[in-house]
Structures are given as structure tokens and as C-alpha cells.
PDB file of C-alpha atoms in Angstrom:
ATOM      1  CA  UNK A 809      52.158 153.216-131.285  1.00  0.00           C
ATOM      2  CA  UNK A 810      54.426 150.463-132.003  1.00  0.00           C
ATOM      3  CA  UNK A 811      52.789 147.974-130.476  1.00  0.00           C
ATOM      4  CA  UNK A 812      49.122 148.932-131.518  1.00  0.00           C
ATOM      5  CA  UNK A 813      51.018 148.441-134.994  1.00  0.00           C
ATOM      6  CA  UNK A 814      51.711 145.422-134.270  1.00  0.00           C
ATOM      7  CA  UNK A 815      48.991 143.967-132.701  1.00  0.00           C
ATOM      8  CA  UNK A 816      46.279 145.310-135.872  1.00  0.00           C
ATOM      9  CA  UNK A 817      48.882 143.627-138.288  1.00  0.00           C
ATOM     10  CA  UNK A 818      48.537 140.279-136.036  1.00  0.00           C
ATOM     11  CA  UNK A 819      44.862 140.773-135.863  1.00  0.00           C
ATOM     12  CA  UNK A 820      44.326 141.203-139.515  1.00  0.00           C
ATOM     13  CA  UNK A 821      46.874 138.373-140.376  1.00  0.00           C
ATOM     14  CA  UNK A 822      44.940 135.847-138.018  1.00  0.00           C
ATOM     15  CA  UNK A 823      41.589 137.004-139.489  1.00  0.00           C
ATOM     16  CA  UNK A 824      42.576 136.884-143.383  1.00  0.00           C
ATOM     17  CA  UNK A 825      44.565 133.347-142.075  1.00  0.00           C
ATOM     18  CA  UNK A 826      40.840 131.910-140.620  1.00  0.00           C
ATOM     19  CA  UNK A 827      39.066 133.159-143.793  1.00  0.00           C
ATOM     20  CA  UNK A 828      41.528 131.476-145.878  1.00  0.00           C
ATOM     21  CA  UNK A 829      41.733 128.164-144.613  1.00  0.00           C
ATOM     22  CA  UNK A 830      38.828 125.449-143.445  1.00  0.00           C
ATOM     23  CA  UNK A 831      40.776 123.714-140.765  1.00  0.00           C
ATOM     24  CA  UNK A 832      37.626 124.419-138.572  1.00  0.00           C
ATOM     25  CA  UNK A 833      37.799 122.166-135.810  1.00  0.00           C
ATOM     26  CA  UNK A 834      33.879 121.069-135.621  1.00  0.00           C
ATOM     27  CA  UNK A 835      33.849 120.793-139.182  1.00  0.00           C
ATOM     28  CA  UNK A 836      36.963 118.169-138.824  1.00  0.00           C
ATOM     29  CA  UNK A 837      35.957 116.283-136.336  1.00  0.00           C
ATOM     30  CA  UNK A 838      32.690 115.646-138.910  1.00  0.00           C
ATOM     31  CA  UNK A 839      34.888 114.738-142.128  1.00  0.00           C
ATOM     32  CA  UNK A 840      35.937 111.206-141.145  1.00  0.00           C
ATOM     33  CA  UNK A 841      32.251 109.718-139.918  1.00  0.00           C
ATOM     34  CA  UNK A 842      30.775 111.270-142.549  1.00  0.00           C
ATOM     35  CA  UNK A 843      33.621 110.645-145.089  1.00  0.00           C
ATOM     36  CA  UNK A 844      33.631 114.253-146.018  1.00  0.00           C
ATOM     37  CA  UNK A 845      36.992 115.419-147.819  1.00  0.00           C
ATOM     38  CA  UNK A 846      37.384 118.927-146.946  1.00  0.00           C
ATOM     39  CA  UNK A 847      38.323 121.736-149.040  1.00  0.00           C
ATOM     40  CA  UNK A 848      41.889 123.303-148.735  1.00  0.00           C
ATOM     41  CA  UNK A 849      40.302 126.663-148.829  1.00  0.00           C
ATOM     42  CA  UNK A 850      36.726 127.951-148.800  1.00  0.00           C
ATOM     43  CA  UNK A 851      34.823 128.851-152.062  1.00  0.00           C
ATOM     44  CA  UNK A 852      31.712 130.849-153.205  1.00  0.00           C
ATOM     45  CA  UNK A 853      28.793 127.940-154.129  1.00  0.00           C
ATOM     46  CA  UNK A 854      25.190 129.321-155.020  1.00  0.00           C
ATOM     47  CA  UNK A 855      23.644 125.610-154.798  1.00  0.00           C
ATOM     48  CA  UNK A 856      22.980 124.852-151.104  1.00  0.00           C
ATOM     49  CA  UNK A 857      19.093 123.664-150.985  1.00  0.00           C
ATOM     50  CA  UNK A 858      19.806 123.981-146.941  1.00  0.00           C
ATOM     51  CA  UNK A 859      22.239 126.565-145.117  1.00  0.00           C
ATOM     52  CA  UNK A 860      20.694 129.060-147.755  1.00  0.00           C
ATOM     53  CA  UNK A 861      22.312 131.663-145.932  1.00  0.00           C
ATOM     54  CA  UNK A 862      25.907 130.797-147.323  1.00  0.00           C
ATOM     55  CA  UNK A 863      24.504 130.921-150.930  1.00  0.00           C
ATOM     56  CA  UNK A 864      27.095 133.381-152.925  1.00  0.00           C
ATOM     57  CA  UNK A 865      29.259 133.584-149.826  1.00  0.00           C
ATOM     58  CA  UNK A 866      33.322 131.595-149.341  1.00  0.00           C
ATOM     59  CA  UNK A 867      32.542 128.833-147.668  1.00  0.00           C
ATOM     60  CA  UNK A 868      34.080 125.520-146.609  1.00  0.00           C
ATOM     61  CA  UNK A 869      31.035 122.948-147.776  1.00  0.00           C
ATOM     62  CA  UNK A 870      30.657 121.780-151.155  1.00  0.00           C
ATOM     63  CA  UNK A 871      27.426 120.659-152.366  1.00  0.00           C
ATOM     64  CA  UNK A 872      28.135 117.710-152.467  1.00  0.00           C
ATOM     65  CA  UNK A 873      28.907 117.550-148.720  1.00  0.00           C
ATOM     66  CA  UNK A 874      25.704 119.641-147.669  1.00  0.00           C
ATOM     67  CA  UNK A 875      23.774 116.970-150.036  1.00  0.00           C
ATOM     68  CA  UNK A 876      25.899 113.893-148.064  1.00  0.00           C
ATOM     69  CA  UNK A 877      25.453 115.710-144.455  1.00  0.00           C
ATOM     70  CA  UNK A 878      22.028 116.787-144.860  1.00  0.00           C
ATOM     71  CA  UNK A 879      20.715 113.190-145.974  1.00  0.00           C
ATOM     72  CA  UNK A 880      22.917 111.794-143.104  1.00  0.00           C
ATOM     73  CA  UNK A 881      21.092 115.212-140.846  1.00  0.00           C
ATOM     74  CA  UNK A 882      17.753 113.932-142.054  1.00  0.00           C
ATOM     75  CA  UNK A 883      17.992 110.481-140.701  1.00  0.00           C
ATOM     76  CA  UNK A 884      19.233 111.496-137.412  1.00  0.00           C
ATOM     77  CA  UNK A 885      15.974 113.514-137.103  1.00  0.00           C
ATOM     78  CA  UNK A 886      14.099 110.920-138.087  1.00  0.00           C
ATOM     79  CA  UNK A 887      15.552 108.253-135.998  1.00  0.00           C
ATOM     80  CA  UNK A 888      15.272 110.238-132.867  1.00  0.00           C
ATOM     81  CA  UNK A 889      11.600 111.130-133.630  1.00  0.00           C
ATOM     82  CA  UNK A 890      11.040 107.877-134.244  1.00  0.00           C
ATOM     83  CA  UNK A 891      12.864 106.792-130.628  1.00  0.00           C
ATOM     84  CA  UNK A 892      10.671 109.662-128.982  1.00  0.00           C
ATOM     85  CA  UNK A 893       7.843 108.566-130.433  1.00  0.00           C
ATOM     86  CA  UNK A 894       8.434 105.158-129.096  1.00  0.00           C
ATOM     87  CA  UNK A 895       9.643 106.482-125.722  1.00  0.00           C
ATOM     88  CA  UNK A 896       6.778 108.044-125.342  1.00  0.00           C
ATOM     89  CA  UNK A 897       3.977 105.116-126.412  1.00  0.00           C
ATOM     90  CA  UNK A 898       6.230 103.347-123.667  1.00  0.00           C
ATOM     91  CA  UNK A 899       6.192 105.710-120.781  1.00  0.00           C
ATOM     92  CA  UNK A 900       2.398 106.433-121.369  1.00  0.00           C
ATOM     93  CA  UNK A 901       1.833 102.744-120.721  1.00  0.00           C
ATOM     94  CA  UNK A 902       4.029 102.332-117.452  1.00  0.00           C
ATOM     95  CA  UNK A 903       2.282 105.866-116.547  1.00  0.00           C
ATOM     96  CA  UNK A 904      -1.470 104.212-117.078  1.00  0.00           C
ATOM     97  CA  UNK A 905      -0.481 101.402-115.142  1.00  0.00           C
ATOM     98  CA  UNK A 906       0.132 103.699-112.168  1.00  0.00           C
ATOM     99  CA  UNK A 907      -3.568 104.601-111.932  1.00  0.00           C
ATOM    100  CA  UNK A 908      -4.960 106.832-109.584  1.00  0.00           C
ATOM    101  CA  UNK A 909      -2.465 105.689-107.126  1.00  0.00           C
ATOM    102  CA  UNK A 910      -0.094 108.106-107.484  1.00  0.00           C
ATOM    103  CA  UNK A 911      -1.321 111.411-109.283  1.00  0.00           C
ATOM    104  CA  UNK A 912       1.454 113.516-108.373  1.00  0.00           C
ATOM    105  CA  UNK A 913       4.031 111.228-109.332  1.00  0.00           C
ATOM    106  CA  UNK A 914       1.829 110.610-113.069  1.00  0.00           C
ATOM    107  CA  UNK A 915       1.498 114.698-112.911  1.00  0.00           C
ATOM    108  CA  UNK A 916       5.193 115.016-112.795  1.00  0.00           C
ATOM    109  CA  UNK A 917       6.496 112.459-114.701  1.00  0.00           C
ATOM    110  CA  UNK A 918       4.322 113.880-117.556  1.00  0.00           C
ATOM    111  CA  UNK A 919       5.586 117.348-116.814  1.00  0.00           C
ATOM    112  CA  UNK A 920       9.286 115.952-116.928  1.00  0.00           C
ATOM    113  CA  UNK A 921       8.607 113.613-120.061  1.00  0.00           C
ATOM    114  CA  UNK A 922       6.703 116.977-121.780  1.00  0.00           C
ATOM    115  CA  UNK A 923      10.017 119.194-120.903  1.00  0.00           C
ATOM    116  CA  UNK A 924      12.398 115.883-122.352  1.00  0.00           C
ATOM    117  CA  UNK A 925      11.073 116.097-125.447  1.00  0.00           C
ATOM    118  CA  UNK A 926      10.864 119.930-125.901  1.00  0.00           C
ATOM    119  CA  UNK A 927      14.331 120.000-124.808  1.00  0.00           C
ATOM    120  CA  UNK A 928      15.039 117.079-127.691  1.00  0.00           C
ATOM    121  CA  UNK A 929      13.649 119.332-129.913  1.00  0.00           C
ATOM    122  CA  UNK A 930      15.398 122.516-129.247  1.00  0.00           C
ATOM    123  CA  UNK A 931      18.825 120.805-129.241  1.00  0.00           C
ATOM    124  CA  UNK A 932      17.666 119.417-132.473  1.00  0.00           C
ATOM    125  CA  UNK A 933      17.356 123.423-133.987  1.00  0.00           C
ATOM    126  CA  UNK A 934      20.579 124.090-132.407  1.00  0.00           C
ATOM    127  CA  UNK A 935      22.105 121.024-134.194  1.00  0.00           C
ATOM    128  CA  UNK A 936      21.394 122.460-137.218  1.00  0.00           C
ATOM    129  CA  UNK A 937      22.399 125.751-136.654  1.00  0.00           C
ATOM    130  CA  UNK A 938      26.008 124.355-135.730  1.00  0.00           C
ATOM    131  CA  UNK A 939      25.318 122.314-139.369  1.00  0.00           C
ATOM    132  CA  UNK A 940      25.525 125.533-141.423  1.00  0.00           C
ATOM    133  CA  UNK A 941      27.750 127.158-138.998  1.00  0.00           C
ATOM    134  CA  UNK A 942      30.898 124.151-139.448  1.00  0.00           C
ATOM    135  CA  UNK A 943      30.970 125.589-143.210  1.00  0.00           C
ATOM    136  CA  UNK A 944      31.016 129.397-142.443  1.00  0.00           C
ATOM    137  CA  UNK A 945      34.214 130.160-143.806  1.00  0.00           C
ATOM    138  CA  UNK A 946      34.585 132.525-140.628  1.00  0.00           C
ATOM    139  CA  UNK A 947      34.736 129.744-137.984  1.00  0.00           C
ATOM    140  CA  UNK A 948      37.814 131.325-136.102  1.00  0.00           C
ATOM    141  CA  UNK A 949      36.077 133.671-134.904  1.00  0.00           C
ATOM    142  CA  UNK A 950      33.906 131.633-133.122  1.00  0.00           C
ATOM    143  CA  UNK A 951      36.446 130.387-131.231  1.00  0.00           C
ATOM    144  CA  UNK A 952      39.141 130.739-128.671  1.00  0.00           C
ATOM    145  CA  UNK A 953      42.945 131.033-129.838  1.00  0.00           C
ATOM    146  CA  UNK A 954      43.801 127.554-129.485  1.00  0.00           C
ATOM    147  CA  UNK A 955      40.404 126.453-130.799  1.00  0.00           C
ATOM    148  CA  UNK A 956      39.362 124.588-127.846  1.00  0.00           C
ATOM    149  CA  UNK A 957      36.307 126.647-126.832  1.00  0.00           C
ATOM    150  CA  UNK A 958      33.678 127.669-128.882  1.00  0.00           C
ATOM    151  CA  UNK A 959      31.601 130.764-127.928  1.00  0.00           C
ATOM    152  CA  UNK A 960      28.070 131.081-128.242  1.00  0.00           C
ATOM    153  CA  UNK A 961      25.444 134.308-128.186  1.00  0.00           C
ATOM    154  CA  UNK A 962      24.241 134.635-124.851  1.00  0.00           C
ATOM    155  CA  UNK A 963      20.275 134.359-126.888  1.00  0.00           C
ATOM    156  CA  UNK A 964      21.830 130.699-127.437  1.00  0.00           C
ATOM    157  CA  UNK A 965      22.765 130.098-124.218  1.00  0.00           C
ATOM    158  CA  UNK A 966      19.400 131.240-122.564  1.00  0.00           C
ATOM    159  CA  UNK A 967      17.638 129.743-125.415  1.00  0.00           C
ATOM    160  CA  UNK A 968      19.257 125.933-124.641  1.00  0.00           C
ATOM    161  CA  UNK A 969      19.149 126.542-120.350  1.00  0.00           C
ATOM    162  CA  UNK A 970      15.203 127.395-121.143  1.00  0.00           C
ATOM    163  CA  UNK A 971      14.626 124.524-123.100  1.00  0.00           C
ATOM    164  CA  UNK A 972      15.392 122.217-120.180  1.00  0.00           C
ATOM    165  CA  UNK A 973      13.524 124.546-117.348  1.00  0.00           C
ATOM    166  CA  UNK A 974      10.274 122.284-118.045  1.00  0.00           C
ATOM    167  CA  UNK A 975      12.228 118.613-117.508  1.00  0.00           C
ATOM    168  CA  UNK A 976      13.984 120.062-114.444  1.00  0.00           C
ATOM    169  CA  UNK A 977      11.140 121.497-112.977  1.00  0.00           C
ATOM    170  CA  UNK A 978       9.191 117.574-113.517  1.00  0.00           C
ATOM    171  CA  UNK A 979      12.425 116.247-112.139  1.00  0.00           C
ATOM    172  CA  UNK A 980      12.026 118.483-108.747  1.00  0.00           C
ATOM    173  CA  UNK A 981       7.936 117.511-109.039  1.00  0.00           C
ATOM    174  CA  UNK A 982       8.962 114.223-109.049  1.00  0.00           C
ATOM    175  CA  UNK A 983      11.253 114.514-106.338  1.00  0.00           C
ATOM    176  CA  UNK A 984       8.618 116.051-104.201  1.00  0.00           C
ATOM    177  CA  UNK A 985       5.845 113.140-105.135  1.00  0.00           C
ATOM    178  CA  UNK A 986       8.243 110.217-103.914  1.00  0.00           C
ATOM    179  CA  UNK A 987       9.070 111.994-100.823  1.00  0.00           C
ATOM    180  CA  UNK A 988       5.331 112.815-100.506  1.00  0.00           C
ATOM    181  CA  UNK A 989       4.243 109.179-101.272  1.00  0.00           C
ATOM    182  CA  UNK A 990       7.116 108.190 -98.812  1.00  0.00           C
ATOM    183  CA  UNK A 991       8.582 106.079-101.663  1.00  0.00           C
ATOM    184  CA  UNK A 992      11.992 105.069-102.180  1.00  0.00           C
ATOM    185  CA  UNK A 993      14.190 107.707-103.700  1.00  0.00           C
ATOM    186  CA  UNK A 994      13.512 110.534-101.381  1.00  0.00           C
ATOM    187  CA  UNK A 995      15.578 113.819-101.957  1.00  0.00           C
ATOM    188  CA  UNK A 996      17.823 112.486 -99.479  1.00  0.00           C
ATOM    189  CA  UNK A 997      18.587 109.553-101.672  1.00  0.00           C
ATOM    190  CA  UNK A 998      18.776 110.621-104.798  1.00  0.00           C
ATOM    191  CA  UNK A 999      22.038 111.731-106.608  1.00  0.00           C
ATOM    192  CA  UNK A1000      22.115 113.653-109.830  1.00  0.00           C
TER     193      UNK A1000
END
């Protein structure tokens, strides 16, 4: 009895400690690139315009910081739809120049280009979702004791592995093409 004592009273100190403090270790990591000065403890704020969710809840974002990482969010975004974009005008033209040549290799390239940039995409959403979550004044429970791993829902997991089943299944097409086309690079040769 003792010892279940004990361990409730340690359980409920660690959890009041995490909700009390914003030493969140994602959230840290962000506060020098993005010169954010961090809060000592979290607060209620009914301004966000994004991470709505945290509206009228303690959490460990001003404002001013969602306003400073969100304009800093938005350019990322557009910078790597702009590299896609450009990636893509790019590969189309090596692709054309391939012809008729090689059809499976142009088939799977396309599938494994198509998957890349759903992929880019998803990790994008995910991005944000770790955005909102680095000012949820419960990070600690998110992760381990010594706050070196981070646990995710298994729906996030799956969600992430799926994203990429497209470009891996173009990278195994295009596998298969150079081996069929006898061109350098064969399965045997290639190291991922």
C-alpha cells in the first residue's frame, strides 16, 4: 500500500511538474533559430490565428511566437513547394528526353517521383502538427523519462510509413526496369 502511495504521489508530482514548466525539449531546440524566448511557465492565450486548438488552454507559445514561427512555418512551405515545383519541371525534362526507349524505367521513375512528393507533403502536415504540439503545455507526456524519445499514435506512425509506400514501390519499379533493360545499377549493385 505503501508503495502504491508512493508511486501516485510521484506520478502526480511529475505530471503537475510537466504542466508547470515549458522546458519541452522540441520546443527548445526551436527557441534559438527562431530567436524565440520561452516562457518560464505556460499561460492561457485566446489569440492564436493557427494551433486554434490551444485557444483558452495553458500553454507554452505566446502570440507573438506563433505569429514569428508561423511566418517563419509559411516560408518553409513555400520554399519547398517552390523546390518541388522546380524538381519536378526538371525531372519531367530528363524523363522526356528518355523517349520511348525506356518505358518502364519513365513508368517508374514517375511512380517514384509521384510517391516523393506525396510523401513531401504528408511530412509537411505532420510538421505542423509537431508546430502546435511544441506549445501544448502537456509535452511530458509525450515523452520518455529522460526526454529523449518522443512517442507517437500508432495512426501517426502508419499514417507517415504509408505516405512513402508509393516512392518505395517506384524505387523497387525502378530497380526492376534497370535490371530488365540490363542497365547499370542492377539489384545486385545497388545499395540503399
Amino acid at each position: 500500500e505503501i508503495m502504491r502511495a508512493f508511486a501516485l504521489v510521484a506520478l502526480l508530482f511529475g505530471v503537475s511538474f510537466a504542466a508547470t514548466t515549458c522546458n519541452n525539449p522540441l520546443l527548445e531546440s526551436m527557441a534559438v533559430p527562431f530567436g524565440l524566448t520561452i516562457p518560464a511557465a505556460p499561460a492561457a492565450h485566446v489569440d492564436f490565428t493557427v494551433c486554434k486548438n490551444l485557444n483558452s488552454y495553458n500553454t507554452c507559445c505566446t502570440a507573438e511566437m506563433m505569429g514569428n514561427l508561423t511566418t517563419d512555418w509559411e516560408a518553409l512551405k513555400n520554399q519547398t513547394t517552390q523546390a518541388m515545383g522546380l524538381a519536378a519541371y526538371y525531372f519531367k525534362q530528363a524523363v522526356s528526353a528518355l523517349g520511348n526507349q525506356y518505358p518502364k524505367l519513365v513508368n517508374a521513375i514517375n511512380r517514384m517521383f509521384n510517391g516523393m512528393s506525396s510523401a513531401v507533403l504528408v511530412m509537411m502536415q505532420h510538421y505542423s502538427g509537431l508546430f502546435c504540439y511544441m506549445c501544448d503545455a502537456n509535452w511530458a507526456s509525450y515523452w520518455n523519462a529522460d526526454k529523449t524519445i518522443m512517442y507517437f499514435s500508432s495512426e501517426t506512425c502508419d499514417s507517415l510509413v504509408n505516405s512513402f509506400s508509393e516512392y518505395l514501390h517506384g524505387f523497387d519499379d525502378l530497380i526492376q526496369a534497370f535490371s530488365d533493360y540490363g542497365l547499370p545499377g542492377t539489384p545486385s549493385t545497388v545499395k540503399i
